[in-house]
Amino acid sequence: MEDVKEQQSQSHGEDEIVTENPAFVHGESPVDASGPPKVDSVVEILHEKVTKQIIKEGHGHKPSKYSTCFLHYKAWAESTQHEFEDTWHEQQPLELVLGKEKKEMTGLAIGVSSMKSGERALLHVGWELGYGKEGSFSFPNVPPMADLLYEVELIGFDETKEGKARGDMTVEERIGAADRRKMDGNALFKEDKLEEAMQQYEMLFGKYRDMALAVKNPCHLNMTACLIKLKRYEEATGHCSIVLSEHENNVKAMFRRGKARAELGQTDAAGEDFLKARKYAPEDKAIARELRLLAELDKAMYQRQKEIYKGIFGPTPEPKPKRTNWQILLWQWLLSLFYRIFGRERVKAD
């Protein structure tokens, strides 16, 4: 009950940064699924076996050797167009220390070392710097001598002087570093630097994913606030669902998922989220406002559908009066006149 009261005391607006107390927290793709993206930018030759085409420009400088990089990527075997990895789908960025990467990621590391934070690019890697002559028959499944295509986004990186592999850090170091990332992200969010704020949160998920739930859940919710502002509603619902899978009564997660679902036109699901949120925060004005807006939207949609169906089927036709046939009436009158005259003549004859 104390947890619920603490939640109720906080506003649930989409612009609010989450700063829950650790005792309050109980738990925890932008990529076309049809194949590699079509890119028209200039081809940069990074290595005899590695080329790059920029999809989206980044900012700042490039990582140096031994920097700890955080990235999302999707990978295909070029010859078969078979997709064998997708960190966006898994919602789990890769942590890559340049110069200490696995042999099969040598080409990927060369590409990443040429990128800036926030940059997205398409990399072409020869099989010699990928999975080699034998390929991989376990996970991931890559054919022998397969040239590779990577769609990569560099979220951010830690420089060599401060970058430290997660396995080399103590628990205290990981907690402190994760909390600093969250505060950096919060500061960027307040300055309306949404992309940079999201980079800080995503780097936290990559490097400190196995600890500090009191930091992780607020970051998921802060990511949601960024994504709603950026109109990336599907991703926003995903982050809220992660929080709710660990803490089913988190009012902020219910509220923000409801907002995202409403924007996607999923009004029934949005209504369920808002109603459940109101159950735990009955006095919250923001929740009441969203429920009222949802009811007005449903009413407007009903009226619109009514007009559409009316236009399709039209009003019920009124019966048309039968047209009078004057020729038939004239013949009927002449016949009746003939019978009357003929009848009189017949009476006189009798």
GROMACS .gro file of C-alpha atoms in nm:
model
  350
    1MET     CA    1   0.000   0.000   0.000
    2GLU     CA    2   0.288   0.240   0.072
    3ASP     CA    3   0.412   0.184  -0.282
    4VAL     CA    4   0.072   0.274  -0.426
    5LYS     CA    5   0.045   0.588  -0.213
    6GLU     CA    6   0.387   0.698  -0.326
    7GLN     CA    7   0.282   0.651  -0.688
    8GLN     CA    8  -0.040   0.843  -0.633
    9SER     CA    9   0.152   1.141  -0.501
   10GLN     CA   10   0.331   1.181  -0.835
   11SER     CA   11   0.196   1.327  -1.158
   12HIS     CA   12   0.171   1.098  -1.458
   13GLY     CA   13   0.222   1.349  -1.738
   14GLU     CA   14   0.428   1.237  -2.034
   15ASP     CA   15   0.691   1.513  -1.980
   16GLU     CA   16   0.775   1.407  -1.626
   17ILE     CA   17   1.107   1.241  -1.547
   18VAL     CA   18   1.080   0.942  -1.316
   19THR     CA   19   1.288   0.957  -0.998
   20GLU     CA   20   1.134   0.683  -0.785
   21ASN     CA   21   1.289   0.582  -0.455
   22PRO     CA   22   1.463   0.239  -0.476
   23ALA     CA   23   1.218   0.095  -0.224
   24PHE     CA   24   0.930   0.183  -0.460
   25VAL     CA   25   1.058  -0.015  -0.759
   26HIS     CA   26   0.994  -0.390  -0.754
   27GLY     CA   27   1.119  -0.492  -1.093
   28GLU     CA   28   1.245  -0.406  -1.381
   29SER     CA   29   1.253  -0.145  -3.407
   30PRO     CA   30   1.299   0.098  -3.635
   31VAL     CA   31   1.418  -0.163  -3.883
   32ASP     CA   32   1.223  -0.289  -4.185
   33ALA     CA   33   1.160  -0.663  -4.146
   34SER     CA   34   1.158  -0.721  -4.524
   35GLY     CA   35   1.538  -0.719  -4.562
   36PRO     CA   36   1.842  -0.489  -4.572
   37PRO     CA   37   1.760  -0.121  -4.627
   38LYS     CA   38   1.813   0.042  -4.967
   39VAL     CA   39   2.072   0.319  -4.923
   40ASP     CA   40   2.174   0.581  -5.183
   41SER     CA   41   2.457   0.754  -4.993
   42VAL     CA   42   2.824   0.746  -5.091
   43VAL     CA   43   3.013   0.421  -5.031
   44GLU     CA   44   3.306   0.469  -4.792
   45ILE     CA   45   3.586   0.213  -4.811
   46LEU     CA   46   3.701   0.149  -4.453
   47HIS     CA   47   3.904  -0.164  -4.524
   48GLU     CA   48   3.969  -0.397  -4.814
   49LYS     CA   49   3.676  -0.608  -4.688
   50VAL     CA   50   3.458  -0.343  -4.520
   51THR     CA   51   3.252  -0.061  -4.673
   52LYS     CA   52   3.000   0.178  -4.516
   53GLN     CA   53   2.701   0.385  -4.633
   54ILE     CA   54   2.552   0.636  -4.390
   55ILE     CA   55   2.176   0.617  -4.334
   56LYS     CA   56   2.155   0.884  -4.060
   57GLU     CA   57   2.429   1.126  -3.955
   58GLY     CA   58   2.561   1.117  -3.600
   59HIS     CA   59   2.718   1.384  -3.380
   60GLY     CA   60   3.038   1.438  -3.183
   61HIS     CA   61   3.358   1.244  -3.236
   62LYS     CA   62   3.436   0.880  -3.310
   63PRO     CA   63   3.532   0.615  -3.053
   64SER     CA   64   3.898   0.531  -3.003
   65LYS     CA   65   4.057   0.191  -2.953
   66TYR     CA   66   3.940   0.010  -2.639
   67SER     CA   67   3.632   0.235  -2.610
   68THR     CA   68   3.324   0.051  -2.488
   69CYS     CA   69   3.058   0.098  -2.758
   70PHE     CA   70   2.685   0.039  -2.725
   71LEU     CA   71   2.501  -0.042  -3.045
   72HIS     CA   72   2.193  -0.191  -3.202
   73TYR     CA   73   2.231  -0.390  -3.521
   74LYS     CA   74   2.058  -0.621  -3.759
   75ALA     CA   75   2.258  -0.873  -3.967
   76TRP     CA   76   2.198  -1.065  -4.291
   77ALA     CA   77   2.392  -1.312  -4.504
   78GLU     CA   78   2.423  -1.115  -4.828
   79SER     CA   79   2.380  -1.405  -5.071
   80THR     CA   80   2.063  -1.549  -4.916
   81GLN     CA   81   1.926  -1.231  -4.748
   82HIS     CA   82   1.878  -1.451  -4.441
   83GLU     CA   83   1.851  -1.243  -4.122
   84PHE     CA   84   2.044  -1.404  -3.838
   85GLU     CA   85   2.055  -1.138  -3.563
   86ASP     CA   86   1.843  -0.841  -3.449
   87THR     CA   87   1.917  -0.660  -3.122
   88TRP     CA   88   1.630  -0.415  -3.180
   89HIS     CA   89   1.383  -0.703  -3.167
   90GLU     CA   90   1.547  -0.834  -2.850
   91GLN     CA   91   1.550  -0.480  -2.703
   92GLN     CA   92   1.903  -0.552  -2.587
   93PRO     CA   93   2.191  -0.335  -2.717
   94LEU     CA   94   2.530  -0.498  -2.776
   95GLU     CA   95   2.829  -0.392  -2.566
   96LEU     CA   96   3.141  -0.401  -2.785
   97VAL     CA   97   3.494  -0.308  -2.667
   98LEU     CA   98   3.692  -0.201  -2.973
   99GLY     CA   99   4.011  -0.403  -3.004
  100LYS     CA  100   3.874  -0.681  -2.783
  101GLU     CA  101   3.588  -0.799  -3.004
  102LYS     CA  102   3.526  -1.162  -3.100
  103LYS     CA  103   3.692  -1.278  -3.422
  104GLU     CA  104   3.361  -1.299  -3.612
  105MET     CA  105   3.288  -0.933  -3.522
  106THR     CA  106   3.615  -0.793  -3.658
  107GLY     CA  107   3.445  -0.637  -3.961
  108LEU     CA  108   3.159  -0.501  -3.751
  109ALA     CA  109   3.412  -0.341  -3.511
  110ILE     CA  110   3.593  -0.173  -3.802
  111GLY     CA  111   3.263  -0.021  -3.914
  112VAL     CA  112   3.165   0.090  -3.563
  113SER     CA  113   3.504   0.257  -3.508
  114SER     CA  114   3.424   0.490  -3.802
  115MET     CA  115   3.086   0.599  -3.664
  116LYS     CA  116   2.969   0.884  -3.440
  117SER     CA  117   2.712   0.866  -3.161
  118GLY     CA  118   2.360   0.848  -3.303
  119GLU     CA  119   2.484   0.750  -3.649
  120ARG     CA  120   2.312   0.471  -3.840
  121ALA     CA  121   2.484   0.299  -4.131
  122LEU     CA  122   2.479   0.000  -4.362
  123LEU     CA  123   2.802  -0.205  -4.349
  124HIS     CA  124   2.919  -0.459  -4.606
  125VAL     CA  125   3.167  -0.706  -4.452
  126GLY     CA  126   3.357  -0.973  -4.643
  127TRP     CA  127   3.342  -1.328  -4.511
  128GLU     CA  128   3.709  -1.316  -4.410
  129LEU     CA  129   3.623  -1.062  -4.135
  130GLY     CA  130   3.295  -1.231  -4.044
  131TYR     CA  131   3.218  -1.596  -3.975
  132GLY     CA  132   3.493  -1.718  -4.205
  133LYS     CA  133   3.527  -2.016  -4.434
  134GLU     CA  134   3.332  -2.253  -4.209
  135GLY     CA  135   3.041  -2.023  -4.118
  136SER     CA  136   2.833  -2.101  -3.810
  137PHE     CA  137   2.589  -2.389  -3.777
  138SER     CA  138   2.476  -2.315  -3.420
  139PHE     CA  139   2.346  -1.974  -3.310
  140PRO     CA  140   2.363  -1.762  -3.514
  141ASN     CA  141   2.319  -1.973  -3.825
  142VAL     CA  142   2.549  -1.829  -4.095
  143PRO     CA  143   2.643  -2.012  -4.421
  144PRO     CA  144   3.009  -2.084  -4.502
  145MET     CA  145   3.203  -1.803  -4.674
  146ALA     CA  146   2.906  -1.566  -4.636
  147ASP     CA  147   2.958  -1.194  -4.696
  148LEU     CA  148   2.756  -1.001  -4.439
  149LEU     CA  149   2.532  -0.693  -4.430
  150TYR     CA  150   2.483  -0.501  -4.107
  151GLU     CA  151   2.242  -0.220  -4.034
  152VAL     CA  152   2.408  -0.059  -3.731
  153GLU     CA  153   2.320   0.227  -3.498
  154LEU     CA  154   2.588   0.347  -3.255
  155ILE     CA  155   2.396   0.451  -2.945
  156GLY     CA  156   2.703   0.589  -2.769
  157PHE     CA  157   3.036   0.490  -2.616
  158ASP     CA  158   3.259   0.526  -2.312
  159GLU     CA  159   3.610   0.649  -2.379
  160THR     CA  160   3.908   0.432  -2.288
  161LYS     CA  161   3.989   0.627  -1.971
  162GLU     CA  162   3.646   0.557  -1.822
  163GLY     CA  163   3.524   0.262  -2.027
  164LYS     CA  164   3.542  -0.058  -1.830
  165ALA     CA  165   3.398  -0.396  -1.917
  166ARG     CA  166   3.099  -0.483  -1.702
  167GLY     CA  167   3.269  -0.801  -1.583
  168ASP     CA  168   3.562  -0.596  -1.448
  169MET     CA  169   3.342  -0.366  -1.239
  170THR     CA  170   3.241  -0.416  -0.877
  171VAL     CA  171   2.872  -0.407  -0.783
  172GLU     CA  172   2.921  -0.064  -0.627
  173GLU     CA  173   3.086   0.066  -0.945
  174ARG     CA  174   2.803  -0.066  -1.160
  175ILE     CA  175   2.534   0.089  -0.939
  176GLY     CA  176   2.714   0.425  -0.932
  177ALA     CA  177   2.776   0.425  -1.308
  178ALA     CA  178   2.416   0.329  -1.387
  179ASP     CA  179   2.282   0.602  -1.161
  180ARG     CA  180   2.509   0.862  -1.327
  181ARG     CA  181   2.382   0.755  -1.669
  182LYS     CA  182   2.023   0.796  -1.553
  183MET     CA  183   2.093   1.146  -1.418
  184ASP     CA  184   2.269   1.244  -1.743
  185GLY     CA  185   1.968   1.119  -1.938
  186ASN     CA  186   1.728   1.311  -1.713
  187ALA     CA  187   1.925   1.633  -1.763
  188LEU     CA  188   1.921   1.591  -2.141
  189PHE     CA  189   1.547   1.516  -2.136
  190LYS     CA  190   1.477   1.839  -1.947
  191GLU     CA  191   1.671   2.027  -2.216
  192ASP     CA  192   1.445   1.859  -2.476
  193LYS     CA  193   1.743   1.672  -2.624
  194LEU     CA  194   1.539   1.357  -2.664
  195GLU     CA  195   1.769   1.153  -2.890
  196GLU     CA  196   2.071   1.218  -2.666
  197ALA     CA  197   1.867   1.133  -2.355
  198MET     CA  198   1.757   0.804  -2.510
  199GLN     CA  199   2.119   0.719  -2.589
  200GLN     CA  200   2.207   0.748  -2.220
  201TYR     CA  201   1.917   0.525  -2.116
  202GLU     CA  202   1.991   0.264  -2.385
  203MET     CA  203   2.359   0.254  -2.289
  204LEU     CA  204   2.248   0.184  -1.934
  205PHE     CA  205   2.035  -0.110  -2.052
  206GLY     CA  206   2.332  -0.249  -2.242
  207LYS     CA  207   2.606  -0.220  -1.981
  208TYR     CA  208   2.420  -0.247  -1.650
  209ARG     CA  209   2.128  -0.469  -1.751
  210ASP     CA  210   2.181  -0.724  -1.473
  211MET     CA  211   2.149  -0.495  -1.173
  212ALA     CA  212   2.007  -0.174  -1.021
  213LEU     CA  213   1.635  -0.228  -1.079
  214ALA     CA  214   1.570   0.099  -0.897
  215VAL     CA  215   1.754   0.268  -1.183
  216LYS     CA  216   1.642   0.047  -1.473
  217ASN     CA  217   1.265   0.076  -1.437
  218PRO     CA  218   1.263   0.457  -1.418
  219CYS     CA  219   1.483   0.462  -1.728
  220HIS     CA  220   1.233   0.244  -1.917
  221LEU     CA  221   0.960   0.493  -1.823
  222ASN     CA  222   1.178   0.790  -1.918
  223MET     CA  223   1.247   0.622  -2.252
  224THR     CA  224   0.870   0.597  -2.296
  225ALA     CA  225   0.831   0.971  -2.234
  226CYS     CA  226   1.094   1.040  -2.504
  227LEU     CA  227   0.937   0.796  -2.750
  228ILE     CA  228   0.586   0.943  -2.705
  229LYS     CA  229   0.723   1.290  -2.782
  230LEU     CA  230   0.898   1.148  -3.089
  231LYS     CA  231   0.571   0.976  -3.196
  232ARG     CA  232   0.731   0.628  -3.177
  233TYR     CA  233   0.432   0.478  -3.002
  234GLU     CA  234   0.494   0.107  -3.070
  235GLU     CA  235   0.834   0.126  -2.901
  236ALA     CA  236   0.684   0.323  -2.613
  237THR     CA  237   0.431   0.045  -2.540
  238GLY     CA  238   0.717  -0.207  -2.541
  239HIS     CA  239   0.911  -0.026  -2.268
  240CYS     CA  240   0.600   0.011  -2.052
  241SER     CA  241   0.522  -0.358  -2.092
  242ILE     CA  242   0.873  -0.445  -1.968
  243VAL     CA  243   0.808  -0.249  -1.649
  244LEU     CA  244   0.461  -0.398  -1.603
  245SER     CA  245   0.595  -0.751  -1.646
  246GLU     CA  246   0.795  -0.699  -1.325
  247HIS     CA  247   0.570  -0.451  -1.144
  248GLU     CA  248   0.211  -0.498  -1.258
  249ASN     CA  249   0.074  -0.213  -1.046
  250ASN     CA  250   0.308   0.060  -1.175
  251VAL     CA  251   0.069   0.348  -1.243
  252LYS     CA  252   0.310   0.545  -1.462
  253ALA     CA  253   0.365   0.246  -1.688
  254MET     CA  254  -0.012   0.189  -1.722
  255PHE     CA  255  -0.074   0.557  -1.790
  256ARG     CA  256   0.199   0.600  -2.052
  257ARG     CA  257   0.115   0.275  -2.227
  258GLY     CA  258  -0.246   0.391  -2.239
  259LYS     CA  259  -0.136   0.720  -2.402
  260ALA     CA  260   0.073   0.536  -2.660
  261ARG     CA  261  -0.206   0.290  -2.737
  262ALA     CA  262  -0.458   0.572  -2.775
  263GLU     CA  263  -0.229   0.738  -3.032
  264LEU     CA  264  -0.211   0.407  -3.220
  265GLY     CA  265  -0.592   0.394  -3.233
  266GLN     CA  266  -0.608   0.100  -2.988
  267THR     CA  267  -0.880   0.267  -2.786
  268ASP     CA  268  -1.011  -0.045  -2.610
  269ALA     CA  269  -0.664  -0.143  -2.486
  270ALA     CA  270  -0.589   0.219  -2.390
  271GLY     CA  271  -0.913   0.235  -2.191
  272GLU     CA  272  -0.817  -0.081  -2.001
  273ASP     CA  273  -0.481   0.073  -1.907
  274PHE     CA  274  -0.638   0.400  -1.790
  275LEU     CA  275  -0.909   0.224  -1.590
  276LYS     CA  276  -0.654   0.003  -1.416
  277ALA     CA  277  -0.436   0.307  -1.343
  278ARG     CA  278  -0.739   0.488  -1.196
  279LYS     CA  279  -0.798   0.190  -0.966
  280TYR     CA  280  -0.464   0.262  -0.794
  281ALA     CA  281  -0.477   0.642  -0.831
  282PRO     CA  282  -0.848   0.739  -0.820
  283GLU     CA  283  -0.780   1.109  -0.756
  284ASP     CA  284  -0.531   1.156  -1.039
  285LYS     CA  285  -0.655   1.435  -1.269
  286ALA     CA  286  -0.435   1.334  -1.563
  287ILE     CA  287  -0.589   0.986  -1.573
  288ALA     CA  288  -0.941   1.130  -1.548
  289ARG     CA  289  -0.864   1.370  -1.834
  290GLU     CA  290  -0.738   1.090  -2.060
  291LEU     CA  291  -1.046   0.878  -1.987
  292ARG     CA  292  -1.268   1.174  -2.074
  293LEU     CA  293  -1.078   1.238  -2.398
  294LEU     CA  294  -1.105   0.870  -2.485
  295ALA     CA  295  -1.482   0.873  -2.429
  296GLU     CA  296  -1.515   1.181  -2.652
  297LEU     CA  297  -1.304   1.013  -2.918
  298ASP     CA  298  -1.520   0.700  -2.909
  299LYS     CA  299  -1.833   0.914  -2.942
  300ALA     CA  300  -1.687   1.106  -3.237
  301MET     CA  301  -1.586   0.780  -3.408
  302TYR     CA  302  -1.937   0.639  -3.357
  303GLN     CA  303  -2.095   0.948  -3.515
  304ARG     CA  304  -1.849   0.934  -3.803
  305GLN     CA  305  -1.922   0.565  -3.867
  306LYS     CA  306  -2.293   0.640  -3.852
  307GLU     CA  307  -2.252   0.908  -4.120
  308ILE     CA  308  -2.041   0.675  -4.336
  309TYR     CA  309  -2.297   0.394  -4.320
  310LYS     CA  310  -2.575   0.644  -4.387
  311GLY     CA  311  -2.390   0.755  -4.698
  312ILE     CA  312  -2.342   0.396  -4.814
  313PHE     CA  313  -2.696   0.269  -4.768
  314GLY     CA  314  -2.883   0.601  -4.792
  315PRO     CA  315  -3.219   0.687  -4.632
  316THR     CA  316  -3.515   0.446  -4.656
  317PRO     CA  317  -3.688   0.522  -4.988
  318GLU     CA  318  -4.046   0.653  -4.962
  319PRO     CA  319  -4.313   0.479  -5.175
  320LYS     CA  320  -4.371   0.665  -5.501
  321PRO     CA  321  -4.732   0.751  -5.602
  322LYS     CA  322  -4.852   0.548  -5.895
  323ARG     CA  323  -4.877   0.735  -6.220
  324THR     CA  324  -5.235   0.778  -6.351
  325ASN     CA  325  -5.304   0.622  -6.695
  326TRP     CA  326  -5.551   0.867  -6.855
  327GLN     CA  327  -5.618   0.649  -7.162
  328ILE     CA  328  -5.748   0.363  -6.945
  329LEU     CA  329  -5.969   0.602  -6.752
  330LEU     CA  330  -6.107   0.747  -7.074
  331TRP     CA  331  -6.195   0.402  -7.212
  332GLN     CA  332  -6.354   0.303  -6.883
  333TRP     CA  333  -6.570   0.618  -6.892
  334LEU     CA  334  -6.675   0.557  -7.255
  335LEU     CA  335  -6.766   0.195  -7.181
  336SER     CA  336  -6.976   0.294  -6.881
  337LEU     CA  337  -7.148   0.561  -7.090
  338PHE     CA  338  -7.217   0.309  -7.369
  339TYR     CA  339  -7.367   0.059  -7.126
  340ARG     CA  340  -7.593   0.326  -6.973
  341ILE     CA  341  -7.723   0.438  -7.317
  342PHE     CA  342  -7.760   0.083  -7.441
  343GLY     CA  343  -7.943  -0.010  -7.121
  344ARG     CA  344  -8.195   0.274  -7.160
  345GLU     CA  345  -8.267   0.188  -7.524
  346ARG     CA  346  -8.321  -0.173  -7.422
  347VAL     CA  347  -8.572  -0.073  -7.153
  348LYS     CA  348  -8.765   0.142  -7.399
  349ALA     CA  349  -8.784  -0.146  -7.651
  350ASP     CA  350  -8.916  -0.379  -7.384
   0.00000   0.00000   0.00000
